[in-house]
Every structure is written in structure tokens, then in C-alpha cells.
Amino acid sequence: MHQPSPYLIAICQQLEYQLGFKINNIAMAQKCSDLLAVEKLHISMHTIARMYGVIKPFRTPYKDTLNILARYLKYIDWEDFCSNQTNVPFDPNYFLTETSDGFSLAILQLALANEDFKALQLILEKAKKNENEAILFTAAELIGAYARESKKQKELLQLLADSSIGHFFFYECYVDEDNENNYFSEALVNYYLPNVTNEYRKLFVYSFIISQTAHKEGTLSSYHSDFLALIGNLDKNECHFHELSRWMECLILIDGFKGELIKTWKHHVNEIVVICNNYEDAKKAWFISRVLKALLLFDLRNELFVYTEFNAIVDHLIKNQKKEVHSIALYSIQLYWISKSFFLKNKSIYSPFRIHSLLFQNESHTKAALEFASAALFASGENKTIITNNLKQFCERKGVIWVLKMIT
């Protein structure tokens, strides 16, 4: 399951809510077009129908179209609409599923708040019947946020590990990269791993722990031998892109700690370049960013800055970025691109994007470090002094030293 663009989903749902009807056929698309025209906002019936999937194939609307829709919903333009959304995608039925006794975000939140785990088990079972991806990903955010702070954390983590839907919502979807006090790593090993038989899920566990240990403790995890034994039986073509990108990151980390990376890093980067040819931009960003993190840990920044094939992908991702599909991966690549421009004394004009403060709360340490590092590149005077005095300490404390190495 791939996370949909929350902004595009939101504007489609809010438009239907404002109009008072669903756009699920040509007639309704025409009716929408006519109502917009009354407001002197002109979008063709075909464009609307294609946006809602009535006419195949679906195609992301042009920005001019999105600007018109945003104005109809009383926003200045598309960017104003996006900046006013939260990480909880708007859905007119958010609180209305209780009447049919279906899966309800409101009931889920109440059970979590009261730590009523008996009720939570029933709610999770109902979630299996829900096919709305935006609702499911919002549920994952809610569960993840509560799991981090729960007074009965161990009990909750065990409950989530005892069912496939719990696996999806927390261990496989939320994936807490902040991993405060290593609670997520320990939960993966103690609760999740004993409940999975799928070898690719085991790959995720080993690679997550290897990465966390490398970046937070500066050493090679003892799980690297389990990882190496496992990948000998796996097919890269069968991997989810997150699994494969973690796989490649771990190969670099293992070579780095074994002192072999100086001989192998180009081989790894070349393989990533080839792999990226098979994926769309949003997925390419994860391959590039994870490999980037690993290589930076072993001080290969300057070598990467002049590696043409790798930077061709980076430049493409920056040039073709889309606001509605920003990710922590692209956020990392953006800082690398800016640092590279400084290093090579390029004169490209570029306005860095900022991710909404409510997004990616499971990766808040990386998000904050990237923003602090970006500020460090452009700061002057007293601001420069404050950042210089604090950035290294923050990165070391939060296990994101690779961010610091990207700009120094």
C-alpha cells in the first residue's frame, strides 16, 4: 500500500463536500464544471472527470487547475490550500462511521486515550474492512503517537504485535525512526520479530536495527550477521522499495565498519543508480537518501559531490519535485543539493521548501536537524554563532551526525 498525496485527496474530498455531491460519473463532472463556471472559474468536464478517475487514466491536474479549485474553496491559491492542511487528510465522514458500527478514527482515538486495550482489539479488527487509504494512514499516525507516550507502552506494543493489522499500523507503517531510548528497536526484536515468518519483514527488522546502531552508537550491530545470512536467500526483485533501499544502506554500513568501503563505495553507488531506473521519483528519493546517509557517516561527501551519475539523479529529483509528495527522503536530498551547490560554487537560484510542522512526527529528529543545517548554511551574524554552537551537540545527541557531515 502506498501513501496517497494527502493534499490532492483533501482538495477532491473538500470540493465534493462543498458541492454537496460525489463526482463519480460524467454527468456529475459536467455539473461540477457548470457550477464552477457560475463563479467565473473555468475547468472542463474532462479535466474534472480525469482528476476523479471517472475517465482513465488518472492524471494529476496542472497547477493552474489546482489554483482554480483552491480559489473556489476560498483559498488564495494551491500553495495556500496546501499550507493550511494538516497531516490528517480531510474526510467529511471522519466522525460519521460510528452509525454503521464501522471503523472509526474517533473511537480509535478514545480507546487509545483511555488505554482501553480490550476495545482497541475490536477496533483494529474493524479496520481490516476499511479500504480508505487516507483514513488508514491517519489511524497509523494516531496509534504511533500514542504508542510513543503510553503509560502501558509494553502492553500496547505487544498487542500491536499480535495481529497483522497491528503490524501494518505501527511496526510497518508508522516506523518510528526517532526511536527514543531504543523503544522501537526493542519492540521490533521482542514483540514483532517473533510474530513474523515473512523473510522480507525480517529483513526490515535487521536493517532498521543496523542503521539505528550505526548512526546512534557509531558501531556495527551484532545483527549484521543475521542480515548477511538472510539476504543470501532473498530476491531483490521481490523487495518493496523501502526494503531494498534499507538493504543497500546496510551493505554500505557493514563495509564501512569493516574498513572495506574505500574499495566498494563506487560499486554500491553504481548499483543504486541502476536500481533507480526502475522506480518513480518519489521512490528514487528513498534509495538516494538512505545511501547518502550511510556514505556521509564515513566521510565520503566530497567524493559524492563530484560523482556525475549519482548527482544526475539528485539534480533530476530537485528539479522535478512536487509539493504534494514531499518526504523526509527528499528533504535530505535537498540539503545535499544545496551543500553541493555551495561546494562547487554553483550560482543556481533555489528556494528551499519546508515541510509542515505536523508532518513526519516519527522522523522529527531528522527533520529538525535538516532544518537547522539548512539554516546554518544561510545564517549570518548572531544567528550563525548560535547555530554553530548548538548544531553539533544536537546532531550527536539525536543520532543524526550524518546531517552535520553533509554541511561541514
mmCIF file of C-alpha atoms in Angstrom:
data_model
loop_
_atom_site.group_PDB
_atom_site.id
_atom_site.type_symbol
_atom_site.label_atom_id
_atom_site.label_comp_id
_atom_site.label_asym_id
_atom_site.label_seq_id
_atom_site.Cartn_x
_atom_site.Cartn_y
_atom_site.Cartn_z
ATOM 1 C CA MET A 1 0.000 0.000 0.000
ATOM 2 C CA HIS A 2 1.463 3.353 -0.951
ATOM 3 C CA GLN A 3 0.573 6.562 0.840
ATOM 4 C CA PRO A 4 -1.556 8.815 -1.410
ATOM 5 C CA SER A 5 -0.954 12.541 -1.747
ATOM 6 C CA PRO A 6 -2.880 13.974 1.218
ATOM 7 C CA TYR A 7 -3.239 17.370 -0.476
ATOM 8 C CA LEU A 8 -4.797 16.056 -3.676
ATOM 9 C CA ILE A 9 -7.086 13.729 -1.738
ATOM 10 C CA ALA A 10 -8.042 16.611 0.538
ATOM 11 C CA ILE A 11 -8.959 19.029 -2.243
ATOM 12 C CA CYS A 12 -11.000 16.393 -4.092
ATOM 13 C CA GLN A 13 -12.914 15.496 -0.942
ATOM 14 C CA GLN A 14 -13.413 19.103 0.140
ATOM 15 C CA LEU A 15 -14.671 20.018 -3.330
ATOM 16 C CA GLU A 16 -17.287 17.242 -3.195
ATOM 17 C CA TYR A 17 -18.248 18.317 0.309
ATOM 18 C CA GLN A 18 -18.657 21.929 -0.830
ATOM 19 C CA LEU A 19 -20.657 20.906 -3.905
ATOM 20 C CA GLY A 20 -22.846 18.503 -1.969
ATOM 21 C CA PHE A 21 -22.461 15.534 -4.311
ATOM 22 C CA LYS A 22 -19.976 12.837 -5.333
ATOM 23 C CA ILE A 23 -18.179 13.140 -8.675
ATOM 24 C CA ASN A 24 -18.354 9.525 -9.821
ATOM 25 C CA ASN A 25 -19.613 9.833 -13.406
ATOM 26 C CA ILE A 26 -19.521 12.142 -16.445
ATOM 27 C CA ALA A 27 -22.790 13.838 -15.548
ATOM 28 C CA MET A 28 -21.530 14.843 -12.103
ATOM 29 C CA ALA A 29 -18.234 16.076 -13.596
ATOM 30 C CA GLN A 30 -20.231 18.264 -16.008
ATOM 31 C CA LYS A 31 -22.391 19.555 -13.153
ATOM 32 C CA CYS A 32 -19.247 20.480 -11.224
ATOM 33 C CA SER A 33 -17.814 22.282 -14.262
ATOM 34 C CA ASP A 34 -21.049 24.243 -14.684
ATOM 35 C CA LEU A 35 -21.153 25.311 -11.031
ATOM 36 C CA LEU A 36 -17.548 26.472 -11.167
ATOM 37 C CA ALA A 37 -18.335 28.466 -14.306
ATOM 38 C CA VAL A 38 -21.047 30.356 -12.421
ATOM 39 C CA GLU A 39 -18.222 31.674 -10.226
ATOM 40 C CA LYS A 40 -16.216 32.514 -13.377
ATOM 41 C CA LEU A 41 -13.841 29.641 -12.631
ATOM 42 C CA HIS A 42 -13.406 27.514 -15.726
ATOM 43 C CA ILE A 43 -12.331 23.858 -15.672
ATOM 44 C CA SER A 44 -13.505 21.444 -18.336
ATOM 45 C CA MET A 45 -15.683 18.457 -17.584
ATOM 46 C CA HIS A 46 -12.962 16.155 -18.951
ATOM 47 C CA THR A 47 -10.312 17.575 -16.609
ATOM 48 C CA ILE A 48 -12.560 17.098 -13.586
ATOM 49 C CA ALA A 49 -13.551 13.582 -14.674
ATOM 50 C CA ARG A 50 -9.923 12.593 -15.134
ATOM 51 C CA MET A 51 -8.955 14.009 -11.735
ATOM 52 C CA TYR A 52 -11.596 11.836 -10.052
ATOM 53 C CA GLY A 53 -10.735 8.755 -12.090
ATOM 54 C CA VAL A 54 -14.029 8.784 -13.995
ATOM 55 C CA ILE A 55 -12.036 8.962 -17.240
ATOM 56 C CA LYS A 56 -8.977 6.734 -17.371
ATOM 57 C CA PRO A 57 -6.113 7.007 -16.896
ATOM 58 C CA PHE A 58 -5.963 9.243 -13.839
ATOM 59 C CA ARG A 59 -3.681 12.234 -14.275
ATOM 60 C CA THR A 60 -2.500 14.713 -11.669
ATOM 61 C CA PRO A 61 -4.058 18.102 -12.509
ATOM 62 C CA TYR A 62 -1.952 21.008 -13.716
ATOM 63 C CA LYS A 63 -1.158 23.626 -11.093
ATOM 64 C CA ASP A 64 -3.445 26.166 -12.829
ATOM 65 C CA THR A 65 -6.327 23.741 -12.337
ATOM 66 C CA LEU A 66 -5.456 23.266 -8.670
ATOM 67 C CA ASN A 67 -5.254 27.049 -8.212
ATOM 68 C CA ILE A 68 -8.804 27.390 -9.556
ATOM 69 C CA LEU A 69 -10.147 24.687 -7.258
ATOM 70 C CA ALA A 70 -8.373 26.263 -4.278
ATOM 71 C CA ARG A 71 -9.943 29.663 -5.071
ATOM 72 C CA TYR A 72 -13.376 28.046 -5.239
ATOM 73 C CA LEU A 73 -12.757 26.716 -1.724
ATOM 74 C CA LYS A 74 -11.842 30.259 -0.576
ATOM 75 C CA TYR A 75 -8.054 29.851 -0.533
ATOM 76 C CA ILE A 76 -5.674 32.220 -2.298
ATOM 77 C CA ASP A 77 -4.178 29.506 -4.481
ATOM 78 C CA TRP A 78 -2.979 25.869 -4.393
ATOM 79 C CA GLU A 79 0.036 26.652 -2.185
ATOM 80 C CA ASP A 80 -2.204 28.459 0.293
ATOM 81 C CA PHE A 81 -4.515 25.428 0.343
ATOM 82 C CA CYS A 82 -1.600 23.037 1.000
ATOM 83 C CA SER A 83 -0.086 25.171 3.741
ATOM 84 C CA ASN A 84 -3.419 25.175 5.589
ATOM 85 C CA GLN A 85 -3.821 21.384 5.628
ATOM 86 C CA THR A 86 -2.692 19.091 8.423
ATOM 87 C CA ASN A 87 -1.327 15.577 8.320
ATOM 88 C CA VAL A 88 -4.881 14.335 8.969
ATOM 89 C CA PRO A 89 -6.466 14.253 5.496
ATOM 90 C CA PHE A 90 -9.893 15.913 5.444
ATOM 91 C CA ASP A 91 -12.750 13.487 5.154
ATOM 92 C CA PRO A 92 -16.418 14.504 5.559
ATOM 93 C CA ASN A 93 -17.095 11.083 7.148
ATOM 94 C CA TYR A 94 -14.342 11.410 9.763
ATOM 95 C CA PHE A 95 -16.835 11.232 12.645
ATOM 96 C CA LEU A 96 -19.744 9.591 10.800
ATOM 97 C CA THR A 97 -18.685 5.935 10.587
ATOM 98 C CA GLU A 98 -19.943 5.178 14.109
ATOM 99 C CA THR A 99 -23.559 4.948 12.912
ATOM 100 C CA SER A 100 -22.772 1.905 10.759
ATOM 101 C CA ASP A 101 -20.633 0.401 13.541
ATOM 102 C CA GLY A 102 -17.645 0.552 11.196
ATOM 103 C CA PHE A 103 -14.031 1.501 11.783
ATOM 104 C CA SER A 104 -13.954 4.929 13.399
ATOM 105 C CA LEU A 105 -10.991 7.229 13.938
ATOM 106 C CA ALA A 106 -12.871 8.952 16.754
ATOM 107 C CA ILE A 107 -13.483 5.673 18.591
ATOM 108 C CA LEU A 108 -9.878 4.601 17.968
ATOM 109 C CA GLN A 109 -8.593 7.831 19.481
ATOM 110 C CA LEU A 110 -10.843 7.469 22.530
ATOM 111 C CA ALA A 111 -9.737 3.864 23.177
ATOM 112 C CA LEU A 112 -6.095 4.915 22.915
ATOM 113 C CA ALA A 113 -6.585 7.920 25.183
ATOM 114 C CA ASN A 114 -8.162 5.723 27.880
ATOM 115 C CA GLU A 115 -5.787 2.829 27.163
ATOM 116 C CA ASP A 116 -8.780 0.525 26.772
ATOM 117 C CA PHE A 117 -6.878 -2.240 25.001
ATOM 118 C CA LYS A 118 -9.803 -4.675 25.031
ATOM 119 C CA ALA A 119 -11.790 -2.169 22.971
ATOM 120 C CA LEU A 120 -8.725 -1.447 20.848
ATOM 121 C CA GLN A 121 -8.582 -5.084 19.709
ATOM 122 C CA LEU A 122 -12.182 -4.843 18.453
ATOM 123 C CA ILE A 123 -11.461 -1.554 16.694
ATOM 124 C CA LEU A 124 -8.400 -2.959 14.930
ATOM 125 C CA GLU A 125 -10.478 -5.887 13.636
ATOM 126 C CA LYS A 126 -12.955 -3.438 12.120
ATOM 127 C CA ALA A 127 -10.072 -1.616 10.419
ATOM 128 C CA LYS A 128 -9.447 -4.672 8.242
ATOM 129 C CA LYS A 129 -12.677 -3.886 6.368
ATOM 130 C CA ASN A 130 -11.789 -0.252 5.675
ATOM 131 C CA GLU A 131 -10.306 0.464 2.240
ATOM 132 C CA ASN A 132 -9.793 4.225 2.548
ATOM 133 C CA GLU A 133 -6.007 4.641 2.484
ATOM 134 C CA ALA A 134 -6.119 8.193 3.827
ATOM 135 C CA ILE A 135 -8.125 7.021 6.847
ATOM 136 C CA LEU A 136 -5.812 4.044 7.434
ATOM 137 C CA PHE A 137 -2.663 6.154 7.307
ATOM 138 C CA THR A 138 -4.246 8.666 9.674
ATOM 139 C CA ALA A 139 -5.030 5.785 12.039
ATOM 140 C CA ALA A 140 -1.377 4.726 11.866
ATOM 141 C CA GLU A 141 -0.312 8.247 12.865
ATOM 142 C CA LEU A 142 -2.702 8.203 15.830
ATOM 143 C CA ILE A 143 -1.533 4.777 17.022
ATOM 144 C CA GLY A 144 2.131 5.695 16.581
ATOM 145 C CA ALA A 145 1.774 8.932 18.537
ATOM 146 C CA TYR A 146 0.047 7.171 21.442
ATOM 147 C CA ALA A 147 2.490 4.252 21.449
ATOM 148 C CA ARG A 148 5.387 6.638 21.993
ATOM 149 C CA GLU A 149 3.829 8.161 25.112
ATOM 150 C CA SER A 150 1.652 5.370 26.548
ATOM 151 C CA LYS A 151 1.952 4.624 30.268
ATOM 152 C CA LYS A 152 1.261 0.993 29.348
ATOM 153 C CA GLN A 153 3.673 1.013 26.441
ATOM 154 C CA LYS A 154 4.878 -2.592 26.676
ATOM 155 C CA GLU A 155 1.322 -3.915 26.817
ATOM 156 C CA LEU A 156 0.322 -1.815 23.817
ATOM 157 C CA LEU A 157 3.404 -2.798 21.801
ATOM 158 C CA GLN A 158 2.678 -6.481 22.471
ATOM 159 C CA LEU A 159 -0.976 -6.065 21.459
ATOM 160 C CA LEU A 160 0.045 -4.434 18.181
ATOM 161 C CA ALA A 161 2.495 -7.262 17.505
ATOM 162 C CA ASP A 162 -0.174 -9.941 17.991
ATOM 163 C CA SER A 163 -2.174 -9.153 14.838
ATOM 164 C CA SER A 164 -1.483 -8.469 11.173
ATOM 165 C CA ILE A 165 -3.399 -5.178 11.260
ATOM 166 C CA GLY A 166 -1.328 -4.125 14.293
ATOM 167 C CA HIS A 167 1.788 -4.972 12.296
ATOM 168 C CA PHE A 168 0.629 -2.739 9.476
ATOM 169 C CA PHE A 169 -0.490 0.241 11.560
ATOM 170 C CA PHE A 170 2.545 0.511 13.803
ATOM 171 C CA TYR A 171 5.542 -1.669 13.026
ATOM 172 C CA GLU A 172 5.358 -1.441 9.220
ATOM 173 C CA CYS A 173 3.619 1.881 8.592
ATOM 174 C CA TYR A 174 4.489 4.259 11.436
ATOM 175 C CA VAL A 175 8.140 3.032 11.752
ATOM 176 C CA ASP A 176 9.449 5.315 14.483
ATOM 177 C CA GLU A 177 12.815 6.498 13.203
ATOM 178 C CA ASP A 178 13.213 8.773 16.252
ATOM 179 C CA ASN A 179 13.296 5.585 18.369
ATOM 180 C CA GLU A 180 13.707 7.402 21.681
ATOM 181 C CA ASN A 181 15.585 5.233 24.198
ATOM 182 C CA ASN A 182 15.569 2.488 21.546
ATOM 183 C CA TYR A 183 11.975 1.565 22.418
ATOM 184 C CA PHE A 184 11.039 0.860 18.778
ATOM 185 C CA SER A 185 14.138 -1.264 18.123
ATOM 186 C CA GLU A 186 13.462 -3.292 21.251
ATOM 187 C CA ALA A 187 9.794 -3.713 20.318
ATOM 188 C CA LEU A 188 10.791 -4.965 16.863
ATOM 189 C CA VAL A 189 13.050 -7.610 18.391
ATOM 190 C CA ASN A 190 10.956 -8.599 21.404
ATOM 191 C CA TYR A 191 7.395 -8.380 20.067
ATOM 192 C CA TYR A 192 7.287 -8.057 16.282
ATOM 193 C CA LEU A 193 10.072 -10.399 15.105
ATOM 194 C CA PRO A 194 8.738 -13.485 16.965
ATOM 195 C CA ASN A 195 5.388 -12.976 15.210
ATOM 196 C CA VAL A 196 6.599 -12.734 11.601
ATOM 197 C CA THR A 197 7.545 -15.565 9.268
ATOM 198 C CA ASN A 198 7.958 -13.491 6.123
ATOM 199 C CA GLU A 199 11.683 -13.204 5.364
ATOM 200 C CA TYR A 200 11.310 -9.715 3.902
ATOM 201 C CA ARG A 201 9.762 -8.487 7.171
ATOM 202 C CA LYS A 202 12.802 -9.915 8.958
ATOM 203 C CA LEU A 203 14.985 -8.000 6.509
ATOM 204 C CA PHE A 204 13.237 -4.814 7.617
ATOM 205 C CA VAL A 205 13.908 -5.572 11.295
ATOM 206 C CA TYR A 206 17.610 -6.344 10.857
ATOM 207 C CA SER A 207 18.244 -3.399 8.542
ATOM 208 C CA PHE A 208 16.407 -0.951 10.814
ATOM 209 C CA ILE A 209 18.488 -2.017 13.812
ATOM 210 C CA ILE A 210 21.763 -1.969 11.844
ATOM 211 C CA SER A 211 21.046 1.579 10.676
ATOM 212 C CA GLN A 212 19.977 2.792 14.120
ATOM 213 C CA THR A 213 23.040 1.291 15.798
ATOM 214 C CA ALA A 214 25.365 2.767 13.188
ATOM 215 C CA HIS A 215 24.016 6.303 13.410
ATOM 216 C CA LYS A 216 23.285 6.474 17.147
ATOM 217 C CA GLU A 217 26.137 4.402 18.579
ATOM 218 C CA GLY A 218 28.720 4.643 15.811
ATOM 219 C CA THR A 219 29.235 0.901 15.707
ATOM 220 C CA LEU A 220 28.177 -2.197 13.774
ATOM 221 C CA SER A 221 25.168 -4.028 15.181
ATOM 222 C CA SER A 222 25.533 -7.678 16.133
ATOM 223 C CA TYR A 223 22.536 -8.301 13.876
ATOM 224 C CA HIS A 224 24.691 -7.744 10.794
ATOM 225 C CA SER A 225 25.496 -11.470 10.653
ATOM 226 C CA ASP A 226 21.765 -12.328 10.699
ATOM 227 C CA PHE A 227 21.249 -9.754 7.953
ATOM 228 C CA LEU A 228 24.011 -11.178 5.743
ATOM 229 C CA ALA A 229 22.751 -14.745 6.228
ATOM 230 C CA LEU A 230 19.211 -13.671 5.378
ATOM 231 C CA ILE A 231 19.875 -11.709 2.184
ATOM 232 C CA GLY A 232 21.559 -14.724 0.650
ATOM 233 C CA ASN A 233 18.092 -16.281 0.409
ATOM 234 C CA LEU A 234 16.214 -13.191 -0.812
ATOM 235 C CA ASP A 235 15.451 -11.822 -4.269
ATOM 236 C CA LYS A 236 15.943 -8.080 -4.706
ATOM 237 C CA ASN A 237 13.214 -8.084 -7.348
ATOM 238 C CA GLU A 238 10.702 -9.251 -4.721
ATOM 239 C CA CYS A 239 11.525 -6.442 -2.273
ATOM 240 C CA HIS A 240 9.300 -3.490 -1.509
ATOM 241 C CA PHE A 241 11.282 -0.354 -2.369
ATOM 242 C CA HIS A 242 11.705 0.502 1.321
ATOM 243 C CA GLU A 243 13.123 -2.964 1.989
ATOM 244 C CA LEU A 244 15.531 -2.778 -0.937
ATOM 245 C CA SER A 245 16.727 0.739 -0.105
ATOM 246 C CA ARG A 246 17.402 -0.351 3.503
ATOM 247 C CA TRP A 247 19.206 -3.429 2.162
ATOM 248 C CA MET A 248 21.548 -1.226 0.100
ATOM 249 C CA GLU A 249 22.108 1.150 3.016
ATOM 250 C CA CYS A 250 23.154 -1.735 5.256
ATOM 251 C CA LEU A 251 25.647 -3.125 2.743
ATOM 252 C CA ILE A 252 27.396 0.250 2.809
ATOM 253 C CA LEU A 253 27.295 0.480 6.610
ATOM 254 C CA ILE A 254 28.742 -3.023 7.021
ATOM 255 C CA ASP A 255 31.538 -2.325 4.533
ATOM 256 C CA GLY A 256 32.224 0.960 6.310
ATOM 257 C CA PHE A 257 32.686 -0.574 9.732
ATOM 258 C CA LYS A 258 34.770 -3.400 8.282
ATOM 259 C CA GLY A 259 37.117 -0.892 6.619
ATOM 260 C CA GLU A 260 36.238 -2.044 3.108
ATOM 261 C CA LEU A 261 34.157 0.909 1.916
ATOM 262 C CA ILE A 262 37.038 2.752 0.271
ATOM 263 C CA LYS A 263 37.171 -0.141 -2.216
ATOM 264 C CA THR A 264 33.422 -0.791 -2.580
ATOM 265 C CA TRP A 265 31.551 2.504 -2.346
ATOM 266 C CA LYS A 266 31.552 3.189 -6.097
ATOM 267 C CA HIS A 267 30.201 -0.297 -6.723
ATOM 268 C CA HIS A 268 27.332 0.350 -4.293
ATOM 269 C CA VAL A 269 26.551 3.756 -5.770
ATOM 270 C CA ASN A 270 26.592 2.393 -9.315
ATOM 271 C CA GLU A 271 24.148 -0.322 -8.290
ATOM 272 C CA ILE A 272 21.829 2.271 -6.785
ATOM 273 C CA VAL A 273 21.980 4.312 -10.000
ATOM 274 C CA VAL A 274 20.901 1.240 -11.975
ATOM 275 C CA ILE A 275 18.165 0.342 -9.472
ATOM 276 C CA CYS A 276 16.750 3.869 -9.593
ATOM 277 C CA ASN A 277 15.999 3.453 -13.298
ATOM 278 C CA ASN A 278 13.192 1.075 -12.299
ATOM 279 C CA TYR A 279 11.385 3.426 -9.914
ATOM 280 C CA GLU A 280 9.342 6.625 -9.979
ATOM 281 C CA ASP A 281 10.828 9.777 -8.455
ATOM 282 C CA ALA A 282 9.173 9.508 -5.020
ATOM 283 C CA LYS A 283 10.719 6.051 -4.551
ATOM 284 C CA LYS A 284 14.067 7.008 -6.076
ATOM 285 C CA ALA A 285 14.386 9.594 -3.320
ATOM 286 C CA TRP A 286 14.442 6.871 -0.657
ATOM 287 C CA PHE A 287 17.226 4.933 -2.400
ATOM 288 C CA ILE A 288 19.311 8.070 -2.801
ATOM 289 C CA SER A 289 18.727 9.406 0.716
ATOM 290 C CA ARG A 290 19.454 6.138 2.550
ATOM 291 C CA VAL A 291 22.644 5.535 0.599
ATOM 292 C CA LEU A 292 23.574 9.169 1.150
ATOM 293 C CA LYS A 293 23.192 8.816 4.935
ATOM 294 C CA ALA A 294 25.421 5.751 5.016
ATOM 295 C CA LEU A 295 28.161 7.245 2.844
ATOM 296 C CA LEU A 296 28.195 10.515 4.770
ATOM 297 C CA LEU A 297 28.768 8.618 8.001
ATOM 298 C CA PHE A 298 32.122 7.531 6.563
ATOM 299 C CA ASP A 299 33.099 10.989 5.273
ATOM 300 C CA LEU A 300 32.547 10.380 1.548
ATOM 301 C CA ARG A 301 30.723 13.663 0.986
ATOM 302 C CA ASN A 302 33.273 15.322 -1.288
ATOM 303 C CA GLU A 303 33.608 12.173 -3.399
ATOM 304 C CA LEU A 304 29.842 12.151 -3.899
ATOM 305 C CA PHE A 305 29.751 15.835 -4.801
ATOM 306 C CA VAL A 306 31.703 15.085 -7.992
ATOM 307 C CA TYR A 307 30.185 11.700 -8.842
ATOM 308 C CA THR A 308 28.317 12.501 -12.053
ATOM 309 C CA GLU A 309 25.892 9.589 -12.304
ATOM 310 C CA PHE A 310 24.720 9.914 -8.700
ATOM 311 C CA ASN A 311 24.275 13.681 -8.946
ATOM 312 C CA ALA A 312 22.320 13.396 -12.179
ATOM 313 C CA ILE A 313 19.586 11.637 -10.203
ATOM 314 C CA VAL A 314 19.822 14.173 -7.369
ATOM 315 C CA ASP A 315 19.516 17.089 -9.800
ATOM 316 C CA HIS A 316 16.543 15.450 -11.503
ATOM 317 C CA LEU A 317 14.728 14.934 -8.186
ATOM 318 C CA ILE A 318 15.255 18.542 -7.118
ATOM 319 C CA LYS A 319 14.260 19.927 -10.500
ATOM 320 C CA ASN A 320 11.086 17.818 -10.701
ATOM 321 C CA GLN A 321 9.940 17.883 -7.089
ATOM 322 C CA LYS A 322 6.226 18.253 -6.411
ATOM 323 C CA LYS A 323 4.947 19.944 -3.297
ATOM 324 C CA GLU A 324 2.247 17.373 -2.648
ATOM 325 C CA VAL A 325 4.686 14.441 -2.488
ATOM 326 C CA HIS A 326 7.446 15.836 -0.279
ATOM 327 C CA SER A 327 9.113 13.343 2.051
ATOM 328 C CA ILE A 328 11.919 13.215 4.582
ATOM 329 C CA ALA A 329 13.948 11.493 1.870
ATOM 330 C CA LEU A 330 13.567 14.450 -0.492
ATOM 331 C CA TYR A 331 14.188 16.815 2.434
ATOM 332 C CA SER A 332 17.569 15.125 2.957
ATOM 333 C CA ILE A 333 18.389 15.287 -0.742
ATOM 334 C CA GLN A 334 17.530 18.982 -0.823
ATOM 335 C CA LEU A 335 20.149 19.753 1.844
ATOM 336 C CA TYR A 336 22.700 17.639 -0.021
ATOM 337 C CA TRP A 337 21.914 19.520 -3.253
ATOM 338 C CA ILE A 338 22.314 22.914 -1.551
ATOM 339 C CA SER A 339 25.576 21.839 0.101
ATOM 340 C CA LYS A 340 26.837 20.559 -3.233
ATOM 341 C CA SER A 341 25.996 23.885 -4.866
ATOM 342 C CA PHE A 342 27.967 25.741 -2.183
ATOM 343 C CA PHE A 343 30.905 23.338 -2.533
ATOM 344 C CA LEU A 344 31.016 23.615 -6.332
ATOM 345 C CA LYS A 345 30.286 27.363 -6.205
ATOM 346 C CA ASN A 346 27.238 26.967 -8.437
ATOM 347 C CA LYS A 347 25.093 30.040 -8.953
ATOM 348 C CA SER A 348 21.752 28.249 -9.253
ATOM 349 C CA ILE A 349 18.831 30.130 -7.680
ATOM 350 C CA TYR A 350 16.763 27.817 -5.495
ATOM 351 C CA SER A 351 14.145 28.410 -2.792
ATOM 352 C CA PRO A 352 14.235 25.513 -0.309
ATOM 353 C CA PHE A 353 10.875 24.026 0.653
ATOM 354 C CA ARG A 354 9.851 23.483 4.284
ATOM 355 C CA ILE A 355 7.750 20.551 5.479
ATOM 356 C CA HIS A 356 4.673 21.355 7.567
ATOM 357 C CA SER A 357 5.411 21.094 11.301
ATOM 358 C CA LEU A 358 2.692 18.452 11.775
ATOM 359 C CA LEU A 359 4.085 16.059 9.192
ATOM 360 C CA PHE A 360 6.550 13.192 9.743
ATOM 361 C CA GLN A 361 6.434 13.244 13.529
ATOM 362 C CA ASN A 362 8.045 9.792 13.591
ATOM 363 C CA GLU A 363 11.139 11.388 11.997
ATOM 364 C CA SER A 364 11.204 14.628 13.951
ATOM 365 C CA HIS A 365 14.925 14.412 14.833
ATOM 366 C CA THR A 366 16.000 14.126 11.202
ATOM 367 C CA LYS A 367 13.503 16.793 10.150
ATOM 368 C CA ALA A 368 14.755 19.236 12.785
ATOM 369 C CA ALA A 369 18.421 18.525 12.048
ATOM 370 C CA LEU A 370 17.903 19.121 8.323
ATOM 371 C CA GLU A 371 16.202 22.443 9.036
ATOM 372 C CA PHE A 372 18.906 23.526 11.490
ATOM 373 C CA ALA A 373 21.619 22.560 8.994
ATOM 374 C CA SER A 374 19.877 24.442 6.177
ATOM 375 C CA ALA A 375 19.695 27.485 8.432
ATOM 376 C CA ALA A 376 23.396 27.112 9.210
ATOM 377 C CA LEU A 377 24.265 27.410 5.526
ATOM 378 C CA PHE A 378 22.436 30.721 5.146
ATOM 379 C CA ALA A 379 22.729 32.284 8.617
ATOM 380 C CA SER A 380 24.914 35.273 9.448
ATOM 381 C CA GLY A 381 25.875 37.340 12.477
ATOM 382 C CA GLU A 382 24.492 36.252 15.851
ATOM 383 C CA ASN A 383 22.268 33.630 14.199
ATOM 384 C CA LYS A 384 25.349 31.978 12.713
ATOM 385 C CA THR A 385 27.031 31.892 16.120
ATOM 386 C CA ILE A 386 24.015 30.325 17.840
ATOM 387 C CA ILE A 387 23.672 27.600 15.212
ATOM 388 C CA THR A 388 27.397 26.859 15.189
ATOM 389 C CA ASN A 389 27.410 26.480 18.975
ATOM 390 C CA ASN A 390 24.398 24.163 19.088
ATOM 391 C CA LEU A 391 24.125 22.138 15.884
ATOM 392 C CA LYS A 392 26.903 19.621 16.595
ATOM 393 C CA GLN A 393 25.552 18.882 20.062
ATOM 394 C CA PHE A 394 22.017 18.359 18.728
ATOM 395 C CA CYS A 395 23.103 16.047 15.901
ATOM 396 C CA GLU A 396 25.252 13.917 18.186
ATOM 397 C CA ARG A 397 22.546 13.661 20.839
ATOM 398 C CA LYS A 398 19.839 12.676 18.349
ATOM 399 C CA GLY A 399 21.924 10.261 16.281
ATOM 400 C CA VAL A 400 21.864 12.308 13.078
ATOM 401 C CA ILE A 401 25.561 13.145 12.792
ATOM 402 C CA TRP A 402 25.337 12.430 9.058
ATOM 403 C CA VAL A 403 23.371 15.679 8.663
ATOM 404 C CA LEU A 404 26.228 17.631 10.200
ATOM 405 C CA LYS A 405 28.721 15.893 7.934
ATOM 406 C CA MET A 406 26.710 16.997 4.919
ATOM 407 C CA ILE A 407 27.487 20.681 5.525
ATOM 408 C CA THR A 408 30.987 20.595 7.064
#
